[in-house]
Coordinates of C-alpha atoms in Angstrom, one line a residue:
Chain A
X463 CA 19.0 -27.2 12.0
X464 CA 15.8 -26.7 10.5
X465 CA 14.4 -26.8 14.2
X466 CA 16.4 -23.9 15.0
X467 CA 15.4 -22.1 11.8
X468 CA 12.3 -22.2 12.8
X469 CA 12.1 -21.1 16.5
X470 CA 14.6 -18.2 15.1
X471 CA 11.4 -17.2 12.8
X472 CA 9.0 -17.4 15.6
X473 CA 10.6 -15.5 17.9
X474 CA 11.3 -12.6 15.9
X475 CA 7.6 -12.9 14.9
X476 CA 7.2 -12.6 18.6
X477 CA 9.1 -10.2 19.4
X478 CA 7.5 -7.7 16.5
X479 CA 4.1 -9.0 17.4
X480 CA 2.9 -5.7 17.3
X481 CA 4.8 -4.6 14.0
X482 CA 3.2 -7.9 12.4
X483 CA -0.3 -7.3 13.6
X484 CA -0.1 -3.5 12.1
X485 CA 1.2 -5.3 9.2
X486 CA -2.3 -7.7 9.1
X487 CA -5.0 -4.8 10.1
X488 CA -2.9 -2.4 7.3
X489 CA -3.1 -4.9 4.3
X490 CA -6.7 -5.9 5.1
X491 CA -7.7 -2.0 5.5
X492 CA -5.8 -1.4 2.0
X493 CA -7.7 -4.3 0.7
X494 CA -11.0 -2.6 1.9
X495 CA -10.2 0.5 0.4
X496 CA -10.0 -1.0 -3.3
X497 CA -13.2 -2.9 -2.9
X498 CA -15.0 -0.2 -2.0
X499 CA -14.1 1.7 -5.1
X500 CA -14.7 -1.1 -7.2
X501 CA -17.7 -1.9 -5.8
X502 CA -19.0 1.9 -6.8
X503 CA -19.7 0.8 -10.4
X504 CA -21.5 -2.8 -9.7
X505 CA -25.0 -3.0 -9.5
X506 CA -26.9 -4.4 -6.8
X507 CA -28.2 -7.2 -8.4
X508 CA -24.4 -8.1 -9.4
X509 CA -22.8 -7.4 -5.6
X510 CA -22.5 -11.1 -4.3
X511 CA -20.8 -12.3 -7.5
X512 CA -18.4 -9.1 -7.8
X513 CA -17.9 -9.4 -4.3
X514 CA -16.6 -12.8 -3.8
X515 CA -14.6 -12.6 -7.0
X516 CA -13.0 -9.4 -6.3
X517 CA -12.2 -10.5 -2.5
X518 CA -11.1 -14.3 -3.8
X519 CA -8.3 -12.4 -5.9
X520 CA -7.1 -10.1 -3.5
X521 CA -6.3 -13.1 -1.1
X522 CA -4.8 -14.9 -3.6
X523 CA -2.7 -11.9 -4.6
X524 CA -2.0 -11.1 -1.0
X525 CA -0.3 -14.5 -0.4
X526 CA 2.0 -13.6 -2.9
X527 CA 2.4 -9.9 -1.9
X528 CA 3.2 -11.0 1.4
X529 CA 5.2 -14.3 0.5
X530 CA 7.6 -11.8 -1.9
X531 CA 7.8 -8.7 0.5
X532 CA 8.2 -10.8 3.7
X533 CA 10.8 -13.6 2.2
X534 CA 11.9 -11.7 -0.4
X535 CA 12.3 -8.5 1.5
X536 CA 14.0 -9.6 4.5
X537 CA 17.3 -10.6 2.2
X538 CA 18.6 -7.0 2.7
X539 CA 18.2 -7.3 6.3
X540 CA 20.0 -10.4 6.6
X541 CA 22.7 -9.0 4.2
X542 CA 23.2 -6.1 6.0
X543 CA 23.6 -8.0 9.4
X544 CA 26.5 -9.6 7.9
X545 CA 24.6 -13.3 7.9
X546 CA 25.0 -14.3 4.7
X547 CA 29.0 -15.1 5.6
X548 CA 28.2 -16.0 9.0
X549 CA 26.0 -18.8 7.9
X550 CA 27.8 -20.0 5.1
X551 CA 31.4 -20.6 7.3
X552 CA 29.2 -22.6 9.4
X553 CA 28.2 -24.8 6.6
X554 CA 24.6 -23.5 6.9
X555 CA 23.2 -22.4 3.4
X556 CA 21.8 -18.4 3.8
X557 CA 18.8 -19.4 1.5
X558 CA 17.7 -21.9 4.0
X559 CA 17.6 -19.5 6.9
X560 CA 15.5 -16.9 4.2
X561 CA 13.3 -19.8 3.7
X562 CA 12.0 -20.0 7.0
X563 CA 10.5 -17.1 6.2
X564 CA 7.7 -19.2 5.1
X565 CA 6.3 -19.6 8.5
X566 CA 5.9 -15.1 9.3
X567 CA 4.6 -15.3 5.7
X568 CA 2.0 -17.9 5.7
X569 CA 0.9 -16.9 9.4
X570 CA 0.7 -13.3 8.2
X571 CA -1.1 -14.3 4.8
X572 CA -3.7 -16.8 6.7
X573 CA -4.5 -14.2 9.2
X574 CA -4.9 -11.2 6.9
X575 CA -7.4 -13.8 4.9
X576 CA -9.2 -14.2 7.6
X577 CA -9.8 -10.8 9.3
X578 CA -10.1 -9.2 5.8
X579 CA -13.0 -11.8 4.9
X580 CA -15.1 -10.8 8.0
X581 CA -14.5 -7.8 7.8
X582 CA -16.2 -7.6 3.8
X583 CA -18.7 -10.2 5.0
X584 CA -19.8 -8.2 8.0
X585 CA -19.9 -4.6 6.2
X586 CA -22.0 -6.3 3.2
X587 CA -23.9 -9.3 4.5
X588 CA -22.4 -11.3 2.0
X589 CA -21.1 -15.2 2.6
X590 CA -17.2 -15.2 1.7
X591 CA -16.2 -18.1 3.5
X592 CA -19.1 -20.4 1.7
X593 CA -16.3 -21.9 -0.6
X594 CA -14.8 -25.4 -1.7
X595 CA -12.4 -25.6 1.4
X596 CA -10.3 -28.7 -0.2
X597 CA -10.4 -26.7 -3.4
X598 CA -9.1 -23.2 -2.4
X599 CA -6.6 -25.4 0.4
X600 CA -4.9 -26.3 -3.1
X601 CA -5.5 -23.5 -4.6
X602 CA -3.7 -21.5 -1.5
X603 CA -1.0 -24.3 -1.5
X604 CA 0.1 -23.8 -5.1
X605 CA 0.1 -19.8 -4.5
X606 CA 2.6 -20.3 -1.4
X607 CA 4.8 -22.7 -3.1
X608 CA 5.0 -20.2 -6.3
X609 CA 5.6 -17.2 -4.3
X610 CA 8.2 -18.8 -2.2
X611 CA 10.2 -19.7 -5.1
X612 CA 10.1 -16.6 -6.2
X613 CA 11.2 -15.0 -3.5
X614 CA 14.0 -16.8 -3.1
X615 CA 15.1 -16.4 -6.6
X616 CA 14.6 -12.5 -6.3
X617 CA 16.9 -12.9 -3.4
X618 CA 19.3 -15.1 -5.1
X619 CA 19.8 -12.5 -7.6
X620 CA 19.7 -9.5 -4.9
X621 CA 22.7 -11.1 -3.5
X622 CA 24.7 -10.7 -6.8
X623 CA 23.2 -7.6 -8.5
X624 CA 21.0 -4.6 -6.9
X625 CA 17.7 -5.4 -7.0
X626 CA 14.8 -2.1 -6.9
X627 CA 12.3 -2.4 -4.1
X628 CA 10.0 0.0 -6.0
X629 CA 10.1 -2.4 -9.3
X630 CA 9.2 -5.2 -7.5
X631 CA 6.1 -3.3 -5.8
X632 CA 5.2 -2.5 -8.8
X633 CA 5.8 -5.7 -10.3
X634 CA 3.7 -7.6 -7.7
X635 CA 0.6 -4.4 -8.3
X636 CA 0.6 -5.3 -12.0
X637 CA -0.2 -8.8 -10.8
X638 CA -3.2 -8.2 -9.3
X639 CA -4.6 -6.3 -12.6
X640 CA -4.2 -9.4 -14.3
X641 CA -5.7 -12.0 -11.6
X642 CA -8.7 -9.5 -11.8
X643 CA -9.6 -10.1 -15.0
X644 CA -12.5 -13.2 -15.1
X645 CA -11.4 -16.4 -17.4
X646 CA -15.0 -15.6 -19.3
X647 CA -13.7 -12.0 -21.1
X648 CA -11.0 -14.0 -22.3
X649 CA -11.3 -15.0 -25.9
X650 CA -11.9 -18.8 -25.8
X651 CA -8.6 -19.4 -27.9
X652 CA -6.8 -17.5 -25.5
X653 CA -7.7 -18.8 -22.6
X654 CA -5.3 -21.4 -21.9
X655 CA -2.4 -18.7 -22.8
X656 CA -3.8 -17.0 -19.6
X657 CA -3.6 -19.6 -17.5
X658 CA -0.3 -20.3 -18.2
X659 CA 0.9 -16.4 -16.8
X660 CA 2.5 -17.1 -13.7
X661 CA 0.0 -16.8 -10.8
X662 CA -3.2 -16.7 -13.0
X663 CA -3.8 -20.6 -12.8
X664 CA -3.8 -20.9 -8.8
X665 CA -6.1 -17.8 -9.0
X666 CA -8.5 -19.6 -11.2
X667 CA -8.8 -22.4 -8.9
X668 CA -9.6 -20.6 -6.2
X669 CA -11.9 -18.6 -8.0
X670 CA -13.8 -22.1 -8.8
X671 CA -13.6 -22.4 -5.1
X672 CA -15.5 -19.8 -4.2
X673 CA -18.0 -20.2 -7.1
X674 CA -16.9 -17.0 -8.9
X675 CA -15.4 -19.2 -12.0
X676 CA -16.8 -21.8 -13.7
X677 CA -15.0 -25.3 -13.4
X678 CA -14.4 -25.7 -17.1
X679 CA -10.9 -25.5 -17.2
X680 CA -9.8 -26.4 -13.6
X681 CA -8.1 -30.0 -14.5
X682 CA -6.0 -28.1 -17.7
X683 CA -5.2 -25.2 -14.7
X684 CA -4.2 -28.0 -11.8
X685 CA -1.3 -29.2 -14.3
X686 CA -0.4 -26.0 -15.4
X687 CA -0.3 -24.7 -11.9
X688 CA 2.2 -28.0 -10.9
X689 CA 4.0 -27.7 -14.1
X690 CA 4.7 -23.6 -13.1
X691 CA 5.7 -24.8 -9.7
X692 CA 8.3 -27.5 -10.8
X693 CA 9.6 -24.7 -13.2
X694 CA 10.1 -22.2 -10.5
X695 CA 11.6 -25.2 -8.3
X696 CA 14.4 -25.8 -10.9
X697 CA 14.8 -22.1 -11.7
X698 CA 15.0 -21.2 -8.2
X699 CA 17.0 -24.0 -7.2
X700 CA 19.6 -23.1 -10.3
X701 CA 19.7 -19.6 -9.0
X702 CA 20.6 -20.1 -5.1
X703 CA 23.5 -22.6 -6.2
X704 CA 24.9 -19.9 -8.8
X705 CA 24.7 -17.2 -6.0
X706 CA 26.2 -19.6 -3.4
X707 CA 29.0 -20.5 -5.6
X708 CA 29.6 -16.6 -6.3
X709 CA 29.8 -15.6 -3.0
X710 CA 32.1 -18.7 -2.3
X711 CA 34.3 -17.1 -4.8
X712 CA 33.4 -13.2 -4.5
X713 CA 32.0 -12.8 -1.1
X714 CA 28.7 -11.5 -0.2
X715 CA 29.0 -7.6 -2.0
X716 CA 25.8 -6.5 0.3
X717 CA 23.8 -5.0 -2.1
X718 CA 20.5 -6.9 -1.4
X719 CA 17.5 -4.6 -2.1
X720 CA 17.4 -0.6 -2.0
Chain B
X545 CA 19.1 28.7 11.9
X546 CA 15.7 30.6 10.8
X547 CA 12.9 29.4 9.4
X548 CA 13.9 30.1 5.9
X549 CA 17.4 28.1 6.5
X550 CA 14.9 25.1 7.4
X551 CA 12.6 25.3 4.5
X552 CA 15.7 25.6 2.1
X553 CA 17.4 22.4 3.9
X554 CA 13.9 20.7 3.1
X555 CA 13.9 22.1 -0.4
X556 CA 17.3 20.4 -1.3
X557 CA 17.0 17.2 1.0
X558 CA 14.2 16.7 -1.7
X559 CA 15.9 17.7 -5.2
X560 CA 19.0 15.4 -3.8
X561 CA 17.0 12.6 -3.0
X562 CA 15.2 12.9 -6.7
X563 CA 18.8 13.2 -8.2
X564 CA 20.1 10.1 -6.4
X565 CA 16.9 7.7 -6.1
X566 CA 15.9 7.7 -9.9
X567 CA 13.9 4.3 -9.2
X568 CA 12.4 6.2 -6.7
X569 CA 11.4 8.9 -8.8
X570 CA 9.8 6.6 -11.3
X571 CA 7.8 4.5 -9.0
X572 CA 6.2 8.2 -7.4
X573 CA 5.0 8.7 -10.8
X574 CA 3.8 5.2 -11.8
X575 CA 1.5 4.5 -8.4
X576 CA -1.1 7.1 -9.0
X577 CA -1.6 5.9 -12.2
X578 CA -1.4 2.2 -11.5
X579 CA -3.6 2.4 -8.6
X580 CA -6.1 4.6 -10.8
X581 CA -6.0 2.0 -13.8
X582 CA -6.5 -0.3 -11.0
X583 CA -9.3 0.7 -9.7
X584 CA -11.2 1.8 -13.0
X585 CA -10.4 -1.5 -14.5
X586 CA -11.8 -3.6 -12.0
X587 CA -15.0 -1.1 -12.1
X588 CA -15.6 -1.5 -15.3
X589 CA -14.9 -5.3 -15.4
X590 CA -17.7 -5.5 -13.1
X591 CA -19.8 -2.5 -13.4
X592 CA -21.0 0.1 -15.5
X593 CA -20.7 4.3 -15.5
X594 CA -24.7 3.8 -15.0
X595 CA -24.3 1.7 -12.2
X596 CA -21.5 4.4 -10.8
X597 CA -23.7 7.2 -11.0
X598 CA -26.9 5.3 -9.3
X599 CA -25.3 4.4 -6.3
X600 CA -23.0 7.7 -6.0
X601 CA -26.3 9.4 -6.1
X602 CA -25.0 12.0 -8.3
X603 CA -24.4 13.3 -12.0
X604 CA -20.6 12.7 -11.9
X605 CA -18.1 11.3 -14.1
X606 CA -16.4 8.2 -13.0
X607 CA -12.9 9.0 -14.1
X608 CA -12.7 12.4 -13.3
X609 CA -13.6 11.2 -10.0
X610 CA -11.2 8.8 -9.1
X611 CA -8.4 11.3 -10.9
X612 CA -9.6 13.9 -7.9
X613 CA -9.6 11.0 -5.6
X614 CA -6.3 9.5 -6.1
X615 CA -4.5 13.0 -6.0
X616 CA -6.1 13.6 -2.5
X617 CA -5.3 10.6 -1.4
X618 CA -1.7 10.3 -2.4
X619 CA -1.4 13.6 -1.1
X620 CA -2.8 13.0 2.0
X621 CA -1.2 9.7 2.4
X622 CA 2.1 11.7 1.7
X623 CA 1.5 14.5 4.7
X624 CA 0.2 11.3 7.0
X625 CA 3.6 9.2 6.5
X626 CA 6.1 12.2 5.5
X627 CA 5.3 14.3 8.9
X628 CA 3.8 10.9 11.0
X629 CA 6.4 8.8 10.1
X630 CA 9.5 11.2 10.4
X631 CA 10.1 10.5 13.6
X632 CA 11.0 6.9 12.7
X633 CA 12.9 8.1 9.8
X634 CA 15.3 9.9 11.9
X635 CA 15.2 7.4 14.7
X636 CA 16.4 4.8 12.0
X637 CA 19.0 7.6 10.8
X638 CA 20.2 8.2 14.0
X639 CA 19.1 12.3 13.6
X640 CA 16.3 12.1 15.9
X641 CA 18.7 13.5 19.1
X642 CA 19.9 16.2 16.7
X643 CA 15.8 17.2 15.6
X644 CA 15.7 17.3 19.5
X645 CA 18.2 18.8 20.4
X646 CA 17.9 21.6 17.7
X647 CA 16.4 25.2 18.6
X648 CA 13.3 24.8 16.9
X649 CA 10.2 22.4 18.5
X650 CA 10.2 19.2 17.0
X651 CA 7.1 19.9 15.8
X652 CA 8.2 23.3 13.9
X653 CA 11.2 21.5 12.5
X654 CA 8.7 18.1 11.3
X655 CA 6.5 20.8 9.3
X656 CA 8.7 23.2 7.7
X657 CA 11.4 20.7 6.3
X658 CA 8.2 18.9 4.8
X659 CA 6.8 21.7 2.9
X660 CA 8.6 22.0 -0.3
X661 CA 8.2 18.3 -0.6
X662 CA 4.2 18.5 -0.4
X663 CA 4.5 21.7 -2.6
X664 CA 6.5 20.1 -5.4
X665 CA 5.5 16.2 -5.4
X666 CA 1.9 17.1 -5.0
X667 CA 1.6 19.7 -8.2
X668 CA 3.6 17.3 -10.0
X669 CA 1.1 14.7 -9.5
X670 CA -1.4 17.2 -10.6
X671 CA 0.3 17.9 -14.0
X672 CA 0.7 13.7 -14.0
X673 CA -3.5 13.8 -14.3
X674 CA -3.6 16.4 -16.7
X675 CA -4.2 14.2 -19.1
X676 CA -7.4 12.6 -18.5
X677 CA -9.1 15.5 -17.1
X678 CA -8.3 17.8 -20.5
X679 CA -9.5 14.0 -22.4
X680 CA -12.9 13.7 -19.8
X681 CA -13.7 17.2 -19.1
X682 CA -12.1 19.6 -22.3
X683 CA -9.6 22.3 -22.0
X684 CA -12.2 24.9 -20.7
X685 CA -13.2 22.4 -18.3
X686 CA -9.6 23.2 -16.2
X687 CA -10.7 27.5 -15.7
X688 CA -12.5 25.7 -12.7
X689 CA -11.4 22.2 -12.4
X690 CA -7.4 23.1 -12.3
X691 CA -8.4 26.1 -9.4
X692 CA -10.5 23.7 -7.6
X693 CA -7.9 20.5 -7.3
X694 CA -4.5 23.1 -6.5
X695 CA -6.8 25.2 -3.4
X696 CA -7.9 21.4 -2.1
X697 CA -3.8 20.3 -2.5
X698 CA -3.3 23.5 -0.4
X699 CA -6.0 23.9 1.9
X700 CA -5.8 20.3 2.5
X701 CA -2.8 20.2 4.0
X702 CA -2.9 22.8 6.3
X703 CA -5.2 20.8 8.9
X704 CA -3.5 17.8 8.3
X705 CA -0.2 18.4 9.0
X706 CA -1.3 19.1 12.7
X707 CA -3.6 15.9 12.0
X708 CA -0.4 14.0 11.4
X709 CA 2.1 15.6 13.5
X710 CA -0.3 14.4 16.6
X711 CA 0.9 10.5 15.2
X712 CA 4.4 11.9 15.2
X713 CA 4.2 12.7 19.2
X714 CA 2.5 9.3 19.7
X715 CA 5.3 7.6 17.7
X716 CA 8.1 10.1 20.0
X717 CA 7.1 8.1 23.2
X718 CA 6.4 5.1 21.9
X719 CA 9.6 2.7 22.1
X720 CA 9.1 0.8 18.7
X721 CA 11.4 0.7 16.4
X722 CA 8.6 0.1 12.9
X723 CA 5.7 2.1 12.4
X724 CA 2.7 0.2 14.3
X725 CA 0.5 3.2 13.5
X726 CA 0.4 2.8 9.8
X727 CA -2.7 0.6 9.8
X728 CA -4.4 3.9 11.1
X729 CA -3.5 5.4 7.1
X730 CA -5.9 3.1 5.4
X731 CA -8.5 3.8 7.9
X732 CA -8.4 7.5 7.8
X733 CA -8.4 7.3 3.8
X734 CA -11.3 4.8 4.0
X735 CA -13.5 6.8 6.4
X736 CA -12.7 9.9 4.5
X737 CA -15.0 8.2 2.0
X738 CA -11.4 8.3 -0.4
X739 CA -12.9 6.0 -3.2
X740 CA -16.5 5.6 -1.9
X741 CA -18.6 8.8 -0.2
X742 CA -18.3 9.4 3.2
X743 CA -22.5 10.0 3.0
X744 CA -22.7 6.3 1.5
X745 CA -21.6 5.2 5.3
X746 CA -23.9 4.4 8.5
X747 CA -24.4 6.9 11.0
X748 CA -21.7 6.2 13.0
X749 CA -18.8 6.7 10.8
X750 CA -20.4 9.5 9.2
X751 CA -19.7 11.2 12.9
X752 CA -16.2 10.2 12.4
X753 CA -15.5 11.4 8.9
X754 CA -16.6 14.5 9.4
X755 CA -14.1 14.9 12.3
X756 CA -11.9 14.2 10.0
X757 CA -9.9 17.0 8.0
X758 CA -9.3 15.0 4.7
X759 CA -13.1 14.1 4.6
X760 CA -13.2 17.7 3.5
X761 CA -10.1 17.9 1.3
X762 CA -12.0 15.1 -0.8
X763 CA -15.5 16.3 -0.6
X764 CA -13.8 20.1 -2.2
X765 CA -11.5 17.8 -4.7
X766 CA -14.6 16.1 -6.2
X767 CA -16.6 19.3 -7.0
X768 CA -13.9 19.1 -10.3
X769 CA -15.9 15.6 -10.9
X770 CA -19.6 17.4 -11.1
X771 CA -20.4 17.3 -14.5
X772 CA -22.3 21.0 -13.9
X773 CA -20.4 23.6 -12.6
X774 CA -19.9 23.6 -8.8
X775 CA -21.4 26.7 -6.6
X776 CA -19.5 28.8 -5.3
X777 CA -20.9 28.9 -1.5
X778 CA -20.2 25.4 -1.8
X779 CA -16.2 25.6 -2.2
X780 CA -16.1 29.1 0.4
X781 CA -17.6 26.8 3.1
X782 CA -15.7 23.7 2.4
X783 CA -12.6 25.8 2.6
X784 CA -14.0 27.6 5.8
X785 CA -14.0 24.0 7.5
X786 CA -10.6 23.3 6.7
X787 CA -9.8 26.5 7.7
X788 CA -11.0 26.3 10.9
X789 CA -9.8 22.5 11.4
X790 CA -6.1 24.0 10.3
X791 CA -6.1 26.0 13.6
X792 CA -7.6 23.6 15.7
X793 CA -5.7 20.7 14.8
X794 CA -2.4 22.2 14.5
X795 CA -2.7 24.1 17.9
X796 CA -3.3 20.3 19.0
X797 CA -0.5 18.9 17.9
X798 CA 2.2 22.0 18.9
X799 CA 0.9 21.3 22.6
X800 CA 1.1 17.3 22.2
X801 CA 4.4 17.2 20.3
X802 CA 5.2 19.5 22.8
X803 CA 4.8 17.5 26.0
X804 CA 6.3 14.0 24.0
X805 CA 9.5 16.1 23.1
X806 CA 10.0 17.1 26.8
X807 CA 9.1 13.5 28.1
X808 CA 11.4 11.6 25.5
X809 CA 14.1 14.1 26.5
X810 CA 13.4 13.5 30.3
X811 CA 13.3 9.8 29.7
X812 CA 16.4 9.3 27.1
X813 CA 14.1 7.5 24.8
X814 CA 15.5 9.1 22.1

C-alpha cells in the first residue's frame, strides 16, 4: 500500500513537472526579492553574516511553507475528488494517502534550497553552502517532521470544520518574522521561552549550522526540538483518529480549505 | 453588450466577491502590511537607516520607501496575475468559451472587466499607508506625496495591462491547466529594482529593467520617498515613458491576444 502511495505521488509530480518546477524558480525568485530589500540597510562590512543568516531562515521557513501548502493544501483537492470516501471503504486511511505528500514536498523544498542558495551565492560572492552538513541534515529533519504533522493536523480539522487558506498564509508569513529574529536580541532570560515557539528551535540549529548562531544553546534546542515533534505526533495523531471516526459517523461534508 | 455593460459587470463581480469572501477581504489588507513589517524588520535587525541611505546612494527615507514600494508592487503584481492569469481563471470556471465566444476581443473583455478592481483595491491600499506616510513625512508632506503615488497607481497601469495581457495570449495556447508563468512575477518585480534600485544592478539587467514598464512606475512612486521635494521635469518625463510604453505595449498585446484567440478557436483548445 505504501508502495502504491508512493508511485501515485510521483507520477502526479511527473505529470505537473512543469507546474512544480514554476513552483521551485517562483519561491526561490520571491526569496530573492526579500533579501534584496533586507540587504538595503546592512553594511558592507556586515553582508556575509546577514547574508547567510537571512538565507538559512528563509530555507528553514520554506520547508515548512512548502510542507503546509503542498500537504496541507492538497486536502481540498482530494476532498473535492470524492477520495476521502473512496479510500476509507477500501480500508485505506485518507490521511495516509495525504501523507505521501511528503515525497512532492521534500523534493520541492530540497530543490528550491538548492537553486535559491546558488542563486544568492553567485549574485553576492558569498559561501552559503559552507555549513555543518550533519548539523543542518538534523536541523532540516526536525523542520520536515514538524511541518508534516502539522499539515496533517490542519487537514484533519479541514475535514470537519472550514479551514481559511488566507489565514494560514498568513499564519505561516508571521512565522518567518519570528525565525528572523537572532537568539542574541533575545533577553538572556527569555531565551529558552523562544526556543520553545514552534519552529524557532530547528531554525536555531540550523542557524549554528551555518555559523550565523552561536552553539550556546544547541543541546537545550535538540530536546526541545524532539520534545515539539513528539507533541505534534500525539496531537496530530489524536486529530486524524477524531476526524476518521467523524466521518465514519457523519461522512466526509467536503469543506476542506477555501 | 457595450463597453459600459462590461465595466459595470467588472464593477459588481468585485463588490460581490468582497461581500462573500470576508477572509479574503482581510488577508488583501493584512499582506501589504505584513510584507512591509517584514521587510523593515529584518532591515533594521540587521542594518541601519545610515547604512540604507549609503548604499541607496540617496537622501531618502527608508520607510517611506518601502511604503511606495509595496503599493507598486502589489499593484503591479495585481494587473500581472488579475489580467495574466484570467485566462486560467475562466479556464478553471469553465467561462473561458463564453469570453471567446463573446463580441468583444478577448483581450478588450480581459481589460475592461479588470478596471474597477485595480481602481478600487489599489486606492484602498493607498488609504491602507496613509498612516505611516502622514507619521514619516507630516500632513503637508501628502500636497505632493498623495499626487505623486495615485498618477504612478494610474499611469502605471496603463502600459502594464498590455504588459500582462501578452502572458494572457501565451497562457490562451498553452494547454496547461496551472499557471507555469507565475515564476516570471517575481522576476519582473525584482528587475524592476521593487525593493532594491534598478541602477544598483550590472549592466545587463539594467538593459532589461528599463524595457520594463513597472521599472518606471517605481522609479515615479519613489520620488514621494525624496526627503527634498521632487522636480517637476523629473515626474513629466517619467510619466512620458509610461505614456509612450502604454501605446506600445498594449498595441502588442491587442495583435498577440489577437492571433492566440483565433488559434485556440481554430484548434478547440479552449
Amino acid at each position: 500500500m505504501i508502495k502504491a502511495i508512493i508511485w501515485l505521488h510521483v507520477l502526479r509530480f511527473w505529470r505537473l513537472r512543469y507546474s512544480f518546477l514554476n513552483m521551485i524558480v517562483s519561491n526561490a525568485m520571491w526569496v530573492l526579492l526579500l533579501i534584496l530589500g533586507v540587504l538595503l540597510f546592512v553594511p558592507r562590512s556586515q553582508l556575509p553574516y546577514a547574508l547567510k543568516s537571512a538565507y538559512w531562515t528563509i530555507a528553514c521557513w520554506s520547508v515548512i511553507s512548502s510542507f503546509s501548502s503542498i500537504v496541507g493544501g492538497w486536502t481540498n483537492f482530494f476532498i473535492s475528488l470524492g477520495m476521502v470516501e473512496e479510500h476509507m471503504l477500501r480500508g485505506i486511511s485518507p490521511f495516509l494517502v495525504i501523507s505521501g505528500r511528503l515525497v512532492v514536498a521534500s523534493l520541492v523544498s530540497v530543490v528550491t534550497i538548492i537553486f535559491m542558495g546558488a542563486l544568492v551565492q553567485s549574485l553576492f560572492s558569498i559561501p552559503l553552502f559552507d555549513i555543518r552538513p550533519e548539523i543542518a541534515l538534523f536541523s532540516f529533519t526536525l523542520v520536515s517532521v514538524e511541518s508534516l504533522l502539522y499539515s496533517l493536523l490542519v487537514s484533519a480539522i479541514s475535514m470537519r470544520s472550514s479551514i481559511s487558506e488566507q489565514f494560514l498564509e498568513i499564519l505561516n508569513f508571521a512565522v518567518i518574522g519570528i525565525l528572523i529574529v537572532p537568539i542574541s536580541v533575545i533577553p538572556e532570560g527569555l531565551r529558552i521561552f523562544y526556543l520553545s515557539i514552534p519552529y524557532v528551535a530547528p531554525a536555531y540549529i540550523l542557524k549554528v549550522a551555518s555559523g550565523s548562531e552561536v552553539p550556546d544553546l544547541l543541546i537545550i534546542a535538540t530536546a526541545i526540538s524532539i520534545i515539539e515533534a513528539i507533541a505534534f505526533l500525539l496531537i496530530a495523531l489524536l486529530a486524524v483518529r477524531a476526524a476518521e471516526s467523524h466521518i465514519r459517523r457523519n461522512g466526509a461534508r467536503a469543506i476542506g480549505f477555501y | 453588450m457595450s463597453l459600459i455593460a462590461l465595466f459595470k459587470s467588472g464593477v459588481f463581480l468585485d463588490l460581490y466577491f468582497v461581500k462573500n469572501n470576508r477572509a479574503n477581504l482581510v488577508s488583501f489588507l493584512l499582506w501589504p502590511y505584513l510584507m512591509l513589517i517584514l521587510m523593515l524588520g529584518a532591515g533594521f535587525l540587521f542594518g541601519s537607516t545610515q547604512s540604507f541611505r549609503s548604499n541607496v546612494g540617496e537622501d531618502v527615507d527608508p520607510i517611506v520607501f518601502f511604503v511606495s514600494s509595496t503599493l507598486i508592487a502589489s499593484a503591479s503584481l495585481s494587473v500581472m496575475w488579475d489580467v495574466g492569469g484570467a485566462v486560467l481563471l475562466h479556464r478553471w470556471a469553465g467561462t473561458l468559451p463564453y469570453v471567446l465566444l463573446a463580441p468583444y476581443r478577448t483581450s478588450i473583455i480581459l481589460v475592461m472587466a479588470y478596471i474597477p478592481r485595480y481602481i478600487l483595491w489599489s486606492f484602498i491600499q493607498l488609504a491602507e499607508f496613509l498612516p505611516p506616510l502622514i507619521l514619516r513625512k507630516g500632513v503637508d508632506a501628502l500636497i505632493i506625496d498623495l499626487p505623486i503615488l495615485s498618477v504612478s497607481l494610474i499611469v502605471g497601469m496603463l502600459p502594464l495591462l498590455g504588459f500582462s495581457a501578452i502572458f494572457a495570449s501565451i497562457l490562451l495556447v498553452t494547454k496547461e491547466e496551472s499557471n507555469i508563468l507565475s515564476w516570471l512575477n517575481p522576476i519582473i518585480l525584482i528587475l524592476s529594482g521593487a525593493f532594491y534600485p534598478s541602477y544598483l544592478f550590472p549592466l545587463w539587467a539594467r538593459v532589461i529593467s528599463q524595457a520594463l514598464p513597472t521599472t518606471h512606475t517605481f522609479e515615479l512612486a519613489r520620488l514621494s520617498a525624496l526627503m527634498s521635494a521632487p522636480g517637476v521635469r523629473e515626474v513629466i518625463l517619467i510619466i512620458g515613458i509610461l505614456l509612450g510604453m502604454s501605446a506600445l505595449y498594449n498595441a502588442l498585446s491587442y495583435t498577440m491576444l489577437g492571433k492566440a484567440e483565433e488559434r485556440a478557436l481554430g484548434s478547440g483548445s479552449i
